[in-house]
Amino acid sequence: WEKGNLGVQPICATEPPETARLLQHWRHYQFEGIRPFFCQIEAVETAIWLTEVAPKMGPRVAKFWAHIKGANEQANPEL
């Protein structure tokens, strides 16, 4: 999706302004201590995409949701 797959815009173009500001902060702020590792930011971007962007895409992402729901059911059958 970051490279334009599924015909979506990069995440910053489709998310609420608050989310965009938070991601920009994590990517560009000059932290004095330990800064977030790139894969931590990418994991958050994925969670944001799944919760804020994907639901607006309708049937184009249905197979992703089906896969995630199936994997969750397998890993956590009681939840």
PDB file with one MODEL, atoms N, CA, C and O in Angstrom:
MODEL        1
ATOM      1  N   TRP A   1       0.817  -1.197   0.000  1.00  0.00           N
ATOM      2  CA  TRP A   1       0.000   0.000   0.000  1.00  0.00           C
ATOM      3  C   TRP A   1       0.856   1.253   0.000  1.00  0.00           C
ATOM      4  O   TRP A   1       0.449   2.275  -0.553  1.00  0.00           O
ATOM      5  N   GLU A   2       2.052   1.198   0.617  1.00  0.00           N
ATOM      6  CA  GLU A   2       2.922   2.369   0.618  1.00  0.00           C
ATOM      7  C   GLU A   2       3.389   2.725  -0.788  1.00  0.00           C
ATOM      8  O   GLU A   2       3.638   3.896  -1.076  1.00  0.00           O
ATOM      9  N   LYS A   3       3.511   1.744  -1.658  1.00  0.00           N
ATOM     10  CA  LYS A   3       3.987   1.974  -3.010  1.00  0.00           C
ATOM     11  C   LYS A   3       2.825   2.187  -3.985  1.00  0.00           C
ATOM     12  O   LYS A   3       3.025   2.149  -5.199  1.00  0.00           O
ATOM     13  N   GLY A   4       1.640   2.405  -3.476  1.00  0.00           N
ATOM     14  CA  GLY A   4       0.498   2.650  -4.346  1.00  0.00           C
ATOM     15  C   GLY A   4      -0.262   1.392  -4.719  1.00  0.00           C
ATOM     16  O   GLY A   4      -1.158   1.452  -5.561  1.00  0.00           O
ATOM     17  N   ASN A   5       0.064   0.253  -4.120  1.00  0.00           N
ATOM     18  CA  ASN A   5      -0.695  -0.968  -4.378  1.00  0.00           C
ATOM     19  C   ASN A   5      -2.134  -0.754  -3.926  1.00  0.00           C
ATOM     20  O   ASN A   5      -2.403   0.042  -3.026  1.00  0.00           O
ATOM     21  N   LEU A   6      -3.027  -1.454  -4.544  1.00  0.00           N
ATOM     22  CA  LEU A   6      -4.460  -1.360  -4.257  1.00  0.00           C
ATOM     23  C   LEU A   6      -5.028   0.003  -4.622  1.00  0.00           C
ATOM     24  O   LEU A   6      -6.162   0.313  -4.259  1.00  0.00           O
ATOM     25  N   GLY A   7      -4.265   0.818  -5.330  1.00  0.00           N
ATOM     26  CA  GLY A   7      -4.765   2.117  -5.754  1.00  0.00           C
ATOM     27  C   GLY A   7      -4.991   3.096  -4.622  1.00  0.00           C
ATOM     28  O   GLY A   7      -5.806   4.008  -4.762  1.00  0.00           O
ATOM     29  N   VAL A   8      -4.302   2.940  -3.509  1.00  0.00           N
ATOM     30  CA  VAL A   8      -4.473   3.866  -2.392  1.00  0.00           C
ATOM     31  C   VAL A   8      -3.318   4.847  -2.352  1.00  0.00           C
ATOM     32  O   VAL A   8      -2.242   4.595  -2.895  1.00  0.00           O
ATOM     33  N   GLN A   9      -3.563   5.964  -1.700  1.00  0.00           N
ATOM     34  CA  GLN A   9      -2.532   6.970  -1.523  1.00  0.00           C
ATOM     35  C   GLN A   9      -1.646   6.571  -0.349  1.00  0.00           C
ATOM     36  O   GLN A   9      -2.034   5.724   0.456  1.00  0.00           O
ATOM     37  N   PRO A  10      -0.450   7.174  -0.240  1.00  0.00           N
ATOM     38  CA  PRO A  10       0.358   6.931   0.955  1.00  0.00           C
ATOM     39  C   PRO A  10      -0.450   7.255   2.197  1.00  0.00           C
ATOM     40  O   PRO A  10      -1.365   8.078   2.145  1.00  0.00           O
ATOM     41  N   ILE A  11      -0.126   6.626   3.297  1.00  0.00           N
ATOM     42  CA  ILE A  11      -0.950   6.725   4.494  1.00  0.00           C
ATOM     43  C   ILE A  11      -1.155   8.159   4.959  1.00  0.00           C
ATOM     44  O   ILE A  11      -2.251   8.491   5.410  1.00  0.00           O
ATOM     45  N   CYS A  12      -0.156   9.019   4.871  1.00  0.00           N
ATOM     46  CA  CYS A  12      -0.317  10.397   5.339  1.00  0.00           C
ATOM     47  C   CYS A  12      -1.367  11.156   4.550  1.00  0.00           C
ATOM     48  O   CYS A  12      -1.935  12.122   5.059  1.00  0.00           O
ATOM     49  N   ALA A  13      -1.636  10.748   3.335  1.00  0.00           N
ATOM     50  CA  ALA A  13      -2.621  11.445   2.514  1.00  0.00           C
ATOM     51  C   ALA A  13      -4.048  11.024   2.843  1.00  0.00           C
ATOM     52  O   ALA A  13      -4.994  11.699   2.437  1.00  0.00           O
ATOM     53  N   THR A  14      -4.219   9.935   3.562  1.00  0.00           N
ATOM     54  CA  THR A  14      -5.559   9.407   3.793  1.00  0.00           C
ATOM     55  C   THR A  14      -5.952   9.356   5.263  1.00  0.00           C
ATOM     56  O   THR A  14      -7.084   8.988   5.575  1.00  0.00           O
ATOM     57  N   GLU A  15      -5.076   9.706   6.150  1.00  0.00           N
ATOM     58  CA  GLU A  15      -5.369   9.593   7.572  1.00  0.00           C
ATOM     59  C   GLU A  15      -5.810  10.935   8.142  1.00  0.00           C
ATOM     60  O   GLU A  15      -5.587  11.978   7.528  1.00  0.00           O
ATOM     61  N   PRO A  16      -6.429  10.909   9.305  1.00  0.00           N
ATOM     62  CA  PRO A  16      -6.798  12.164   9.964  1.00  0.00           C
ATOM     63  C   PRO A  16      -5.547  12.994  10.274  1.00  0.00           C
ATOM     64  O   PRO A  16      -4.462  12.434  10.432  1.00  0.00           O
ATOM     65  N   PRO A  17      -5.686  14.322  10.362  1.00  0.00           N
ATOM     66  CA  PRO A  17      -4.522  15.179  10.612  1.00  0.00           C
ATOM     67  C   PRO A  17      -3.768  14.833  11.894  1.00  0.00           C
ATOM     68  O   PRO A  17      -2.546  14.971  11.949  1.00  0.00           O
ATOM     69  N   GLU A  18      -4.484  14.387  12.922  1.00  0.00           N
ATOM     70  CA  GLU A  18      -3.826  14.034  14.177  1.00  0.00           C
ATOM     71  C   GLU A  18      -2.868  12.866  13.975  1.00  0.00           C
ATOM     72  O   GLU A  18      -1.747  12.874  14.483  1.00  0.00           O
ATOM     73  N   THR A  19      -3.320  11.868  13.232  1.00  0.00           N
ATOM     74  CA  THR A  19      -2.490  10.697  12.961  1.00  0.00           C
ATOM     75  C   THR A  19      -1.278  11.095  12.135  1.00  0.00           C
ATOM     76  O   THR A  19      -0.168  10.636  12.404  1.00  0.00           O
ATOM     77  N   ALA A  20      -1.475  11.937  11.140  1.00  0.00           N
ATOM     78  CA  ALA A  20      -0.361  12.392  10.299  1.00  0.00           C
ATOM     79  C   ALA A  20       0.673  13.133  11.134  1.00  0.00           C
ATOM     80  O   ALA A  20       1.874  12.926  10.959  1.00  0.00           O
ATOM     81  N   ARG A  21       0.216  14.000  12.045  1.00  0.00           N
ATOM     82  CA  ARG A  21       1.163  14.734  12.897  1.00  0.00           C
ATOM     83  C   ARG A  21       1.937  13.791  13.800  1.00  0.00           C
ATOM     84  O   ARG A  21       3.139  13.971  13.999  1.00  0.00           O
ATOM     85  N   LEU A  22       1.270  12.794  14.344  1.00  0.00           N
ATOM     86  CA  LEU A  22       1.945  11.828  15.210  1.00  0.00           C
ATOM     87  C   LEU A  22       3.018  11.060  14.445  1.00  0.00           C
ATOM     88  O   LEU A  22       4.134  10.902  14.939  1.00  0.00           O
ATOM     89  N   LEU A  23       2.694  10.586  13.252  1.00  0.00           N
ATOM     90  CA  LEU A  23       3.677   9.853  12.455  1.00  0.00           C
ATOM     91  C   LEU A  23       4.840  10.749  12.043  1.00  0.00           C
ATOM     92  O   LEU A  23       5.989  10.308  12.055  1.00  0.00           O
ATOM     93  N   GLN A  24       4.565  11.988  11.682  1.00  0.00           N
ATOM     94  CA  GLN A  24       5.642  12.916  11.338  1.00  0.00           C
ATOM     95  C   GLN A  24       6.553  13.147  12.540  1.00  0.00           C
ATOM     96  O   GLN A  24       7.773  13.223  12.393  1.00  0.00           O
ATOM     97  N   HIS A  25       5.965  13.257  13.718  1.00  0.00           N
ATOM     98  CA  HIS A  25       6.759  13.433  14.939  1.00  0.00           C
ATOM     99  C   HIS A  25       7.682  12.236  15.144  1.00  0.00           C
ATOM    100  O   HIS A  25       8.877  12.413  15.380  1.00  0.00           O
ATOM    101  N   TRP A  26       7.154  11.042  15.058  1.00  0.00           N
ATOM    102  CA  TRP A  26       7.974   9.850  15.269  1.00  0.00           C
ATOM    103  C   TRP A  26       9.080   9.723  14.234  1.00  0.00           C
ATOM    104  O   TRP A  26      10.171   9.245  14.546  1.00  0.00           O
ATOM    105  N   ARG A  27       8.809  10.147  13.006  1.00  0.00           N
ATOM    106  CA  ARG A  27       9.803  10.015  11.935  1.00  0.00           C
ATOM    107  C   ARG A  27      10.887  11.087  11.987  1.00  0.00           C
ATOM    108  O   ARG A  27      12.034  10.807  11.635  1.00  0.00           O
ATOM    109  N   HIS A  28      10.558  12.310  12.416  1.00  0.00           N
ATOM    110  CA  HIS A  28      11.473  13.432  12.232  1.00  0.00           C
ATOM    111  C   HIS A  28      11.931  14.139  13.503  1.00  0.00           C
ATOM    112  O   HIS A  28      12.865  14.939  13.442  1.00  0.00           O
ATOM    113  N   TYR A  29      11.315  13.878  14.647  1.00  0.00           N
ATOM    114  CA  TYR A  29      11.705  14.556  15.880  1.00  0.00           C
ATOM    115  C   TYR A  29      13.117  14.130  16.285  1.00  0.00           C
ATOM    116  O   TYR A  29      13.481  12.962  16.152  1.00  0.00           O
ATOM    117  N   GLN A  30      13.896  15.072  16.772  1.00  0.00           N
ATOM    118  CA  GLN A  30      15.260  14.776  17.227  1.00  0.00           C
ATOM    119  C   GLN A  30      15.212  14.343  18.694  1.00  0.00           C
ATOM    120  O   GLN A  30      15.409  15.154  19.598  1.00  0.00           O
ATOM    121  N   PHE A  31      14.948  13.065  18.912  1.00  0.00           N
ATOM    122  CA  PHE A  31      14.850  12.523  20.262  1.00  0.00           C
ATOM    123  C   PHE A  31      16.200  12.621  20.966  1.00  0.00           C
ATOM    124  O   PHE A  31      17.240  12.399  20.346  1.00  0.00           O
ATOM    125  N   GLU A  32      16.188  12.954  22.262  1.00  0.00           N
ATOM    126  CA  GLU A  32      17.425  13.004  23.037  1.00  0.00           C
ATOM    127  C   GLU A  32      17.878  11.607  23.435  1.00  0.00           C
ATOM    128  O   GLU A  32      19.075  11.350  23.559  1.00  0.00           O
ATOM    129  N   GLY A  33      16.941  10.719  23.632  1.00  0.00           N
ATOM    130  CA  GLY A  33      17.259   9.356  24.026  1.00  0.00           C
ATOM    131  C   GLY A  33      17.026   8.399  22.874  1.00  0.00           C
ATOM    132  O   GLY A  33      17.362   8.685  21.724  1.00  0.00           O
ATOM    133  N   ILE A  34      16.456   7.278  23.198  1.00  0.00           N
ATOM    134  CA  ILE A  34      16.197   6.250  22.194  1.00  0.00           C
ATOM    135  C   ILE A  34      14.999   6.667  21.351  1.00  0.00           C
ATOM    136  O   ILE A  34      13.934   6.977  21.884  1.00  0.00           O
ATOM    137  N   ARG A  35      15.177   6.675  20.047  1.00  0.00           N
ATOM    138  CA  ARG A  35      14.082   7.014  19.140  1.00  0.00           C
ATOM    139  C   ARG A  35      13.391   5.726  18.685  1.00  0.00           C
ATOM    140  O   ARG A  35      14.001   4.659  18.736  1.00  0.00           O
ATOM    141  N   PRO A  36      12.148   5.800  18.248  1.00  0.00           N
ATOM    142  CA  PRO A  36      11.472   4.594  17.758  1.00  0.00           C
ATOM    143  C   PRO A  36      12.240   3.977  16.586  1.00  0.00           C
ATOM    144  O   PRO A  36      12.705   4.686  15.694  1.00  0.00           O
ATOM    145  N   PHE A  37      12.365   2.664  16.601  1.00  0.00           N
ATOM    146  CA  PHE A  37      13.027   1.937  15.529  1.00  0.00           C
ATOM    147  C   PHE A  37      12.097   1.941  14.315  1.00  0.00           C
ATOM    148  O   PHE A  37      10.877   1.939  14.478  1.00  0.00           O
ATOM    149  N   PHE A  38      12.649   1.947  13.108  1.00  0.00           N
ATOM    150  CA  PHE A  38      11.832   2.081  11.898  1.00  0.00           C
ATOM    151  C   PHE A  38      10.726   1.031  11.825  1.00  0.00           C
ATOM    152  O   PHE A  38       9.621   1.329  11.372  1.00  0.00           O
ATOM    153  N   CYS A  39      11.013  -0.192  12.265  1.00  0.00           N
ATOM    154  CA  CYS A  39       9.987  -1.233  12.157  1.00  0.00           C
ATOM    155  C   CYS A  39       8.851  -1.006  13.155  1.00  0.00           C
ATOM    156  O   CYS A  39       7.727  -1.449  12.919  1.00  0.00           O
ATOM    157  N   GLN A  40       9.130  -0.320  14.269  1.00  0.00           N
ATOM    158  CA  GLN A  40       8.059   0.023  15.197  1.00  0.00           C
ATOM    159  C   GLN A  40       7.105   1.027  14.548  1.00  0.00           C
ATOM    160  O   GLN A  40       5.886   0.914  14.678  1.00  0.00           O
ATOM    161  N   ILE A  41       7.671   2.003  13.854  1.00  0.00           N
ATOM    162  CA  ILE A  41       6.840   2.991  13.166  1.00  0.00           C
ATOM    163  C   ILE A  41       6.046   2.322  12.049  1.00  0.00           C
ATOM    164  O   ILE A  41       4.869   2.626  11.859  1.00  0.00           O
ATOM    165  N   GLU A  42       6.677   1.421  11.316  1.00  0.00           N
ATOM    166  CA  GLU A  42       5.964   0.723  10.239  1.00  0.00           C
ATOM    167  C   GLU A  42       4.850  -0.155  10.788  1.00  0.00           C
ATOM    168  O   GLU A  42       3.804  -0.289  10.153  1.00  0.00           O
ATOM    169  N   ALA A  43       5.053  -0.758  11.960  1.00  0.00           N
ATOM    170  CA  ALA A  43       3.995  -1.557  12.578  1.00  0.00           C
ATOM    171  C   ALA A  43       2.803  -0.671  12.942  1.00  0.00           C
ATOM    172  O   ALA A  43       1.651  -1.055  12.744  1.00  0.00           O
ATOM    173  N   VAL A  44       3.088   0.506  13.471  1.00  0.00           N
ATOM    174  CA  VAL A  44       2.014   1.449  13.801  1.00  0.00           C
ATOM    175  C   VAL A  44       1.308   1.912  12.531  1.00  0.00           C
ATOM    176  O   VAL A  44       0.083   2.023  12.509  1.00  0.00           O
ATOM    177  N   GLU A  45       2.076   2.184  11.467  1.00  0.00           N
ATOM    178  CA  GLU A  45       1.464   2.580  10.196  1.00  0.00           C
ATOM    179  C   GLU A  45       0.528   1.495   9.676  1.00  0.00           C
ATOM    180  O   GLU A  45      -0.541   1.795   9.145  1.00  0.00           O
ATOM    181  N   THR A  46       0.929   0.244   9.828  1.00  0.00           N
ATOM    182  CA  THR A  46       0.086  -0.869   9.386  1.00  0.00           C
ATOM    183  C   THR A  46      -1.201  -0.923  10.199  1.00  0.00           C
ATOM    184  O   THR A  46      -2.284  -1.099   9.641  1.00  0.00           O
ATOM    185  N   ALA A  47      -1.083  -0.771  11.518  1.00  0.00           N
ATOM    186  CA  ALA A  47      -2.277  -0.765  12.368  1.00  0.00           C
ATOM    187  C   ALA A  47      -3.198   0.397  12.001  1.00  0.00           C
ATOM    188  O   ALA A  47      -4.419   0.241  11.967  1.00  0.00           O
ATOM    189  N   ILE A  48      -2.610   1.556  11.727  1.00  0.00           N
ATOM    190  CA  ILE A  48      -3.408   2.716  11.321  1.00  0.00           C
ATOM    191  C   ILE A  48      -4.104   2.433   9.999  1.00  0.00           C
ATOM    192  O   ILE A  48      -5.291   2.716   9.845  1.00  0.00           O
ATOM    193  N   TRP A  49      -3.369   1.876   9.050  1.00  0.00           N
ATOM    194  CA  TRP A  49      -3.964   1.566   7.747  1.00  0.00           C
ATOM    195  C   TRP A  49      -5.138   0.608   7.913  1.00  0.00           C
ATOM    196  O   TRP A  49      -6.189   0.792   7.299  1.00  0.00           O
ATOM    197  N   LEU A  50      -4.955  -0.416   8.747  1.00  0.00           N
ATOM    198  CA  LEU A  50      -6.012  -1.409   8.943  1.00  0.00           C
ATOM    199  C   LEU A  50      -7.248  -0.815   9.608  1.00  0.00           C
ATOM    200  O   LEU A  50      -8.369  -1.230   9.313  1.00  0.00           O
ATOM    201  N   THR A  51      -7.057   0.153  10.502  1.00  0.00           N
ATOM    202  CA  THR A  51      -8.201   0.691  11.237  1.00  0.00           C
ATOM    203  C   THR A  51      -8.800   1.949  10.626  1.00  0.00           C
ATOM    204  O   THR A  51     -10.002   2.180  10.760  1.00  0.00           O
ATOM    205  N   GLU A  52      -7.984   2.774   9.953  1.00  0.00           N
ATOM    206  CA  GLU A  52      -8.489   4.048   9.452  1.00  0.00           C
ATOM    207  C   GLU A  52      -8.682   4.093   7.937  1.00  0.00           C
ATOM    208  O   GLU A  52      -9.578   4.783   7.449  1.00  0.00           O
ATOM    209  N   VAL A  53      -7.861   3.372   7.197  1.00  0.00           N
ATOM    210  CA  VAL A  53      -7.899   3.466   5.736  1.00  0.00           C
ATOM    211  C   VAL A  53      -8.650   2.287   5.119  1.00  0.00           C
ATOM    212  O   VAL A  53      -9.555   2.483   4.308  1.00  0.00           O
ATOM    213  N   ALA A  54      -8.282   1.078   5.495  1.00  0.00           N
ATOM    214  CA  ALA A  54      -8.859  -0.120   4.878  1.00  0.00           C
ATOM    215  C   ALA A  54     -10.385  -0.170   4.949  1.00  0.00           C
ATOM    216  O   ALA A  54     -11.015  -0.544   3.959  1.00  0.00           O
ATOM    217  N   PRO A  55     -11.010   0.193   6.082  1.00  0.00           N
ATOM    218  CA  PRO A  55     -12.471   0.127   6.116  1.00  0.00           C
ATOM    219  C   PRO A  55     -13.152   1.011   5.072  1.00  0.00           C
ATOM    220  O   PRO A  55     -14.287   0.739   4.679  1.00  0.00           O
ATOM    221  N   LYS A  56     -12.478   2.055   4.626  1.00  0.00           N
ATOM    222  CA  LYS A  56     -13.050   2.957   3.621  1.00  0.00           C
ATOM    223  C   LYS A  56     -12.894   2.408   2.207  1.00  0.00           C
ATOM    224  O   LYS A  56     -13.458   2.961   1.263  1.00  0.00           O
ATOM    225  N   MET A  57     -12.139   1.334   2.055  1.00  0.00           N
ATOM    226  CA  MET A  57     -11.852   0.791   0.729  1.00  0.00           C
ATOM    227  C   MET A  57     -12.833  -0.283   0.293  1.00  0.00           C
ATOM    228  O   MET A  57     -12.792  -0.732  -0.853  1.00  0.00           O
ATOM    229  N   GLY A  58     -13.710  -0.698   1.188  1.00  0.00           N
ATOM    230  CA  GLY A  58     -14.743  -1.658   0.836  1.00  0.00           C
ATOM    231  C   GLY A  58     -14.219  -3.003   0.382  1.00  0.00           C
ATOM    232  O   GLY A  58     -13.297  -3.548   0.989  1.00  0.00           O
ATOM    233  N   PRO A  59     -14.803  -3.550  -0.687  1.00  0.00           N
ATOM    234  CA  PRO A  59     -14.485  -4.914  -1.114  1.00  0.00           C
ATOM    235  C   PRO A  59     -13.050  -5.114  -1.607  1.00  0.00           C
ATOM    236  O   PRO A  59     -12.583  -6.250  -1.685  1.00  0.00           O
ATOM    237  N   ARG A  60     -12.343  -4.029  -1.942  1.00  0.00           N
ATOM    238  CA  ARG A  60     -10.970  -4.188  -2.433  1.00  0.00           C
ATOM    239  C   ARG A  60     -10.038  -4.799  -1.389  1.00  0.00           C
ATOM    240  O   ARG A  60      -9.018  -5.388  -1.746  1.00  0.00           O
ATOM    241  N   VAL A  61     -10.371  -4.668  -0.116  1.00  0.00           N
ATOM    242  CA  VAL A  61      -9.498  -5.208   0.928  1.00  0.00           C
ATOM    243  C   VAL A  61     -10.150  -6.357   1.691  1.00  0.00           C
ATOM    244  O   VAL A  61      -9.639  -6.776   2.729  1.00  0.00           O
ATOM    245  N   ALA A  62     -11.252  -6.861   1.198  1.00  0.00           N
ATOM    246  CA  ALA A  62     -11.973  -7.933   1.885  1.00  0.00           C
ATOM    247  C   ALA A  62     -11.098  -9.154   2.121  1.00  0.00           C
ATOM    248  O   ALA A  62     -11.196  -9.783   3.174  1.00  0.00           O
ATOM    249  N   LYS A  63     -10.242  -9.504   1.159  1.00  0.00           N
ATOM    250  CA  LYS A  63      -9.400 -10.694   1.335  1.00  0.00           C
ATOM    251  C   LYS A  63      -8.393 -10.498   2.465  1.00  0.00           C
ATOM    252  O   LYS A  63      -8.046 -11.461   3.148  1.00  0.00           O
ATOM    253  N   PHE A  64      -7.915  -9.261   2.675  1.00  0.00           N
ATOM    254  CA  PHE A  64      -6.993  -9.006   3.782  1.00  0.00           C
ATOM    255  C   PHE A  64      -7.699  -9.192   5.119  1.00  0.00           C
ATOM    256  O   PHE A  64      -7.171  -9.831   6.029  1.00  0.00           O
ATOM    257  N   TRP A  65      -8.904  -8.624   5.227  1.00  0.00           N
ATOM    258  CA  TRP A  65      -9.670  -8.763   6.464  1.00  0.00           C
ATOM    259  C   TRP A  65     -10.009 -10.228   6.732  1.00  0.00           C
ATOM    260  O   TRP A  65      -9.933 -10.681   7.874  1.00  0.00           O
ATOM    261  N   ALA A  66     -10.380 -10.961   5.699  1.00  0.00           N
ATOM    262  CA  ALA A  66     -10.701 -12.383   5.878  1.00  0.00           C
ATOM    263  C   ALA A  66      -9.477 -13.143   6.375  1.00  0.00           C
ATOM    264  O   ALA A  66      -9.590 -13.994   7.256  1.00  0.00           O
ATOM    265  N   HIS A  67      -8.320 -12.842   5.819  1.00  0.00           N
ATOM    266  CA  HIS A  67      -7.085 -13.505   6.252  1.00  0.00           C
ATOM    267  C   HIS A  67      -6.770 -13.162   7.710  1.00  0.00           C
ATOM    268  O   HIS A  67      -6.444 -14.049   8.499  1.00  0.00           O
ATOM    269  N   ILE A  68      -6.864 -11.895   8.067  1.00  0.00           N
ATOM    270  CA  ILE A  68      -6.568 -11.466   9.438  1.00  0.00           C
ATOM    271  C   ILE A  68      -7.551 -12.088  10.420  1.00  0.00           C
ATOM    272  O   ILE A  68      -7.149 -12.573  11.478  1.00  0.00           O
ATOM    273  N   LYS A  69      -8.827 -12.079  10.080  1.00  0.00           N
ATOM    274  CA  LYS A  69      -9.832 -12.671  10.974  1.00  0.00           C
ATOM    275  C   LYS A  69      -9.614 -14.171  11.136  1.00  0.00           C
ATOM    276  O   LYS A  69      -9.750 -14.702  12.238  1.00  0.00           O
ATOM    277  N   GLY A  70      -9.275 -14.859  10.040  1.00  0.00           N
ATOM    278  CA  GLY A  70      -9.006 -16.293  10.121  1.00  0.00           C
ATOM    279  C   GLY A  70      -7.781 -16.601  10.964  1.00  0.00           C
ATOM    280  O   GLY A  70      -7.797 -17.531  11.771  1.00  0.00           O
ATOM    281  N   ALA A  71      -6.717 -15.824  10.780  1.00  0.00           N
ATOM    282  CA  ALA A  71      -5.497 -16.023  11.569  1.00  0.00           C
ATOM    283  C   ALA A  71      -5.759 -15.732  13.041  1.00  0.00           C
ATOM    284  O   ALA A  71      -5.249 -16.438  13.912  1.00  0.00           O
ATOM    285  N   ASN A  72      -6.544 -14.706  13.324  1.00  0.00           N
ATOM    286  CA  ASN A  72      -6.866 -14.378  14.705  1.00  0.00           C
ATOM    287  C   ASN A  72      -7.698 -15.483  15.343  1.00  0.00           C
ATOM    288  O   ASN A  72      -7.466 -15.858  16.493  1.00  0.00           O
ATOM    289  N   GLU A  73      -8.654 -15.997  14.605  1.00  0.00           N
ATOM    290  CA  GLU A  73      -9.491 -17.082  15.135  1.00  0.00           C
ATOM    291  C   GLU A  73      -8.647 -18.319  15.434  1.00  0.00           C
ATOM    292  O   GLU A  73      -8.864 -18.999  16.437  1.00  0.00           O
ATOM    293  N   GLN A  74      -7.696 -18.602  14.567  1.00  0.00           N
ATOM    294  CA  GLN A  74      -6.817 -19.753  14.774  1.00  0.00           C
ATOM    295  C   GLN A  74      -5.914 -19.551  15.989  1.00  0.00           C
ATOM    296  O   GLN A  74      -5.712 -20.476  16.777  1.00  0.00           O
ATOM    297  N   ALA A  75      -5.377 -18.354  16.139  1.00  0.00           N
ATOM    298  CA  ALA A  75      -4.439 -18.079  17.227  1.00  0.00           C
ATOM    299  C   ALA A  75      -5.148 -17.831  18.555  1.00  0.00           C
ATOM    300  O   ALA A  75      -4.605 -18.137  19.617  1.00  0.00           O
ATOM    301  N   ASN A  76      -6.353 -17.281  18.499  1.00  0.00           N
ATOM    302  CA  ASN A  76      -7.084 -16.900  19.709  1.00  0.00           C
ATOM    303  C   ASN A  76      -8.537 -17.348  19.615  1.00  0.00           C
ATOM    304  O   ASN A  76      -9.432 -16.504  19.560  1.00  0.00           O
ATOM    305  N   PRO A  77      -8.793 -18.646  19.594  1.00  0.00           N
ATOM    306  CA  PRO A  77     -10.163 -19.116  19.358  1.00  0.00           C
ATOM    307  C   PRO A  77     -11.171 -18.693  20.423  1.00  0.00           C
ATOM    308  O   PRO A  77     -12.370 -18.670  20.146  1.00  0.00           O
ATOM    309  N   GLU A  78     -10.732 -18.367  21.604  1.00  0.00           N
ATOM    310  CA  GLU A  78     -11.657 -18.015  22.684  1.00  0.00           C
ATOM    311  C   GLU A  78     -11.955 -16.518  22.749  1.00  0.00           C
ATOM    312  O   GLU A  78     -12.813 -16.094  23.523  1.00  0.00           O
ATOM    313  N   LEU A  79     -11.263 -15.722  21.953  1.00  0.00           N
ATOM    314  CA  LEU A  79     -11.470 -14.263  22.034  1.00  0.00           C
ATOM    315  C   LEU A  79     -12.528 -13.795  21.065  1.00  0.00           C
ATOM    316  O   LEU A  79     -12.825 -12.602  21.003  1.00  0.00           O
TER     317      LEU A  79
ENDMDL
END
